[in-house]
Short mmCIF file of C-alpha atoms in Angstrom, two decimals:
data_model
loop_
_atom_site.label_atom_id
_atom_site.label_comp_id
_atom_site.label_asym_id
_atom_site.label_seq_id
_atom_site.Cartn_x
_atom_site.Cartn_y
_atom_site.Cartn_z
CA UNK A 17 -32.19 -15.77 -22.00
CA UNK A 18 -32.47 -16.35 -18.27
CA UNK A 19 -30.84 -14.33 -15.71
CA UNK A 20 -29.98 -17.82 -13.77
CA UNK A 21 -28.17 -18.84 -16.89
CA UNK A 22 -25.32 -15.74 -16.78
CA UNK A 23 -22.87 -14.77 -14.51
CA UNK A 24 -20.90 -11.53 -14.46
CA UNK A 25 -17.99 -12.02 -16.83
CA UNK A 26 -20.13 -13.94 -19.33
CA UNK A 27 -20.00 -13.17 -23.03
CA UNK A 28 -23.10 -12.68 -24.92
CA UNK A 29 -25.28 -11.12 -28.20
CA UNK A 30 -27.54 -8.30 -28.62
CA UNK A 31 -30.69 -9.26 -30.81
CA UNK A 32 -28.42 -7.05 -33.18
CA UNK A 33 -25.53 -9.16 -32.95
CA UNK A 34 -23.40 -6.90 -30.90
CA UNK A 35 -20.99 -8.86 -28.35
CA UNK A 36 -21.13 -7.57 -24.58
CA UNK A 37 -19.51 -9.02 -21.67
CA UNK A 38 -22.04 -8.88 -18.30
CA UNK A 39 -21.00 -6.25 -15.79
CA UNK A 40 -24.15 -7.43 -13.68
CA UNK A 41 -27.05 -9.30 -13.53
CA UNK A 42 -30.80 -8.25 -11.80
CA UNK A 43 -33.28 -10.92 -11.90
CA UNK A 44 -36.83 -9.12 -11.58
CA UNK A 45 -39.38 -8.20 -14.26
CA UNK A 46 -38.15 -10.95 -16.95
CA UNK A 47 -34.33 -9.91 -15.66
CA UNK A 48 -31.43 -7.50 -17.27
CA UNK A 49 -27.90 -7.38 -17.53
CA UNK A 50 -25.41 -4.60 -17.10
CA UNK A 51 -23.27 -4.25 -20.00
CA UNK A 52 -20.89 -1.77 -21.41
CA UNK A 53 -21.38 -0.35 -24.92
CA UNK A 54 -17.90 1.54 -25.39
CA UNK A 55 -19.63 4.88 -24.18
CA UNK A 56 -21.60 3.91 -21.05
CA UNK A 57 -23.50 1.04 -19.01
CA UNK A 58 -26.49 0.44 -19.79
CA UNK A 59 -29.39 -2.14 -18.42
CA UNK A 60 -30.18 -4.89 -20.98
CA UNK A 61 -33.03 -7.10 -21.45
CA UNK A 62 -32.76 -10.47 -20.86
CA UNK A 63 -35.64 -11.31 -24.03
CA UNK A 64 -33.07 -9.12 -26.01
CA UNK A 65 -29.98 -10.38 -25.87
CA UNK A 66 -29.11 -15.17 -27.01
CA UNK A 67 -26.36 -17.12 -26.16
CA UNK A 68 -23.36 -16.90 -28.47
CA UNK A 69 -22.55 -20.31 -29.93
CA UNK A 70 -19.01 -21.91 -29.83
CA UNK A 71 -17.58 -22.85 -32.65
CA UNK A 72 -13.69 -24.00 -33.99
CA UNK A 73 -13.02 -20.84 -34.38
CA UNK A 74 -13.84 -19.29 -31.26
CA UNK A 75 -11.75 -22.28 -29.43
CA UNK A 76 -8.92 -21.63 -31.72
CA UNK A 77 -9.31 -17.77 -30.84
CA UNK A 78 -9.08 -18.87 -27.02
CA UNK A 79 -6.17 -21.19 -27.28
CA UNK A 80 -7.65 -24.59 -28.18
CA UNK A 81 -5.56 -26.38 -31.40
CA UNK A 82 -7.49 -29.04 -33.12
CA UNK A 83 -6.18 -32.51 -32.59
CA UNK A 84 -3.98 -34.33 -35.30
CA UNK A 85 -5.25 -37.58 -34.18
CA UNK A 86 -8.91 -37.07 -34.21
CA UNK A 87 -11.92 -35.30 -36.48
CA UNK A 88 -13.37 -32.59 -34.73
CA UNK A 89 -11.76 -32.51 -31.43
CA UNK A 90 -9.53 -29.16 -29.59
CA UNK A 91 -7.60 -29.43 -26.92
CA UNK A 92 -6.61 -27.21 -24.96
CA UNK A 93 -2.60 -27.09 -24.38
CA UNK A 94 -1.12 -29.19 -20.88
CA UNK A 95 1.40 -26.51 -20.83
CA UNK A 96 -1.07 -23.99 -19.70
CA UNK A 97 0.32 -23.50 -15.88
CA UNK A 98 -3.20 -22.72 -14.03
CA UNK A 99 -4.60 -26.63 -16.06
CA UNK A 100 -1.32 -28.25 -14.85
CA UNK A 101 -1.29 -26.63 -11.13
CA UNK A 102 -5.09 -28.47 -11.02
CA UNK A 103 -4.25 -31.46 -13.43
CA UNK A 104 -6.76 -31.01 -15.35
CA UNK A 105 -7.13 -31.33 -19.27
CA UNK A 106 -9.86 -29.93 -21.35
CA UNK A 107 -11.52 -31.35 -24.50
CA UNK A 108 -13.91 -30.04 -26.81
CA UNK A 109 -15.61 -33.04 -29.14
CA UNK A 110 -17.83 -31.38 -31.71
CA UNK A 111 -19.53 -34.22 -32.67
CA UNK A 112 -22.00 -34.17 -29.69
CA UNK A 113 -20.38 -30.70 -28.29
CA UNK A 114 -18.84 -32.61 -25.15
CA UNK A 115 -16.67 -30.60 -22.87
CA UNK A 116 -14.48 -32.91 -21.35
CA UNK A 117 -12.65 -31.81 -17.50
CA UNK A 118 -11.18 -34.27 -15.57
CA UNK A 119 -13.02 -37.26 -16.97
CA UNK A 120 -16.19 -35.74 -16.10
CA UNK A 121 -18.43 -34.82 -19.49
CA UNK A 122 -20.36 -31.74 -19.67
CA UNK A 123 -22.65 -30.43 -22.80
CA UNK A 124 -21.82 -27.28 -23.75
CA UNK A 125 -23.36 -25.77 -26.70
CA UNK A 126 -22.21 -22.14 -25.99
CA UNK A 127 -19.58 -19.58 -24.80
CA UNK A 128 -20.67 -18.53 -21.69
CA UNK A 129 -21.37 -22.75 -20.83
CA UNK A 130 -17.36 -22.84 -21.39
CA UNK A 131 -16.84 -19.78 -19.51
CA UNK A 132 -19.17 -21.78 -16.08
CA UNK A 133 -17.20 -24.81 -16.59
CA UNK A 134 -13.56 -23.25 -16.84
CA UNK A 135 -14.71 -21.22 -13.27
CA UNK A 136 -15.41 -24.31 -12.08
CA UNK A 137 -12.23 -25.66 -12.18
CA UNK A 138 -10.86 -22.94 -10.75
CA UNK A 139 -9.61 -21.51 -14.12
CA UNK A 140 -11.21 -17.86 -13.51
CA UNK A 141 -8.91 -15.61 -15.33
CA UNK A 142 -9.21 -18.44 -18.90
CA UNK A 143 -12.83 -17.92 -18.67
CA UNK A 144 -13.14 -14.17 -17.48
CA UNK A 145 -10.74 -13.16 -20.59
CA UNK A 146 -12.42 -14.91 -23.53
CA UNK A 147 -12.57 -13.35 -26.71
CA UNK A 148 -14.83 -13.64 -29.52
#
């Protein structure tokens, strides 16, 4: 991955498969990221660590419910105070993975995609606290 793709707060993968949320980010000599292993941080790679792909079950995990009107589509609930305050209302379509804020369509294929789009609406503390 690409140091100009994370942020701090983003989830991602080891090449092992071991989920770390980015303390930090340096972008020199093919760029690392400062994660936390449970014991220490440490400096990652950037060629050693991929984008974690969303699926159902990491919406449902987060607060999404699939829709009973339509295949393949989560919502997330217009009862959640920090959407309402902004009036927004987010949709994930899985048929072409389209985000939807606002009436404004976004293609996000993975977590830490969701995670940029739910900062940009203001919606920080959704985004910095998403669980795999």
């Amino acid at each position: 991955m690409n140091t100009k793709e994370l942020m701090i707060g983003d989830l991602i993968q080891s090449d092992l498969g071991t989920i770390y949320r980015i303390k930090g980010v340096r972008d020199f000599e093919g760029g690392e990221v400062l994660v936390n292993t449970g014991k220490a941080d440490i400096w990652y790679q950037c060629t050693l660590i991929n984008p974690i792909p969303l699926t159902p079950e990491i919406l449902e995990k987060n607060g999404f419910v699939k829709s009973t009107i339509e295949e393949d589509v989560y919502n997330f609930p217009n009862n959640n105070k920090a959407l309402k305050e902004r009036g927004f209302a987010l949709d994930y379509h899985g048929y072409g993975r389209w985000f939807i804020t606002d009436h404004n369509l976004m293609k996000i294929l993975y977590v830490h995609q969701l995670q940029h789009a739910l900062r940009l609406c203001g919606l920080d503390e959704i985004a910095n606290n998403f669980t795999i």
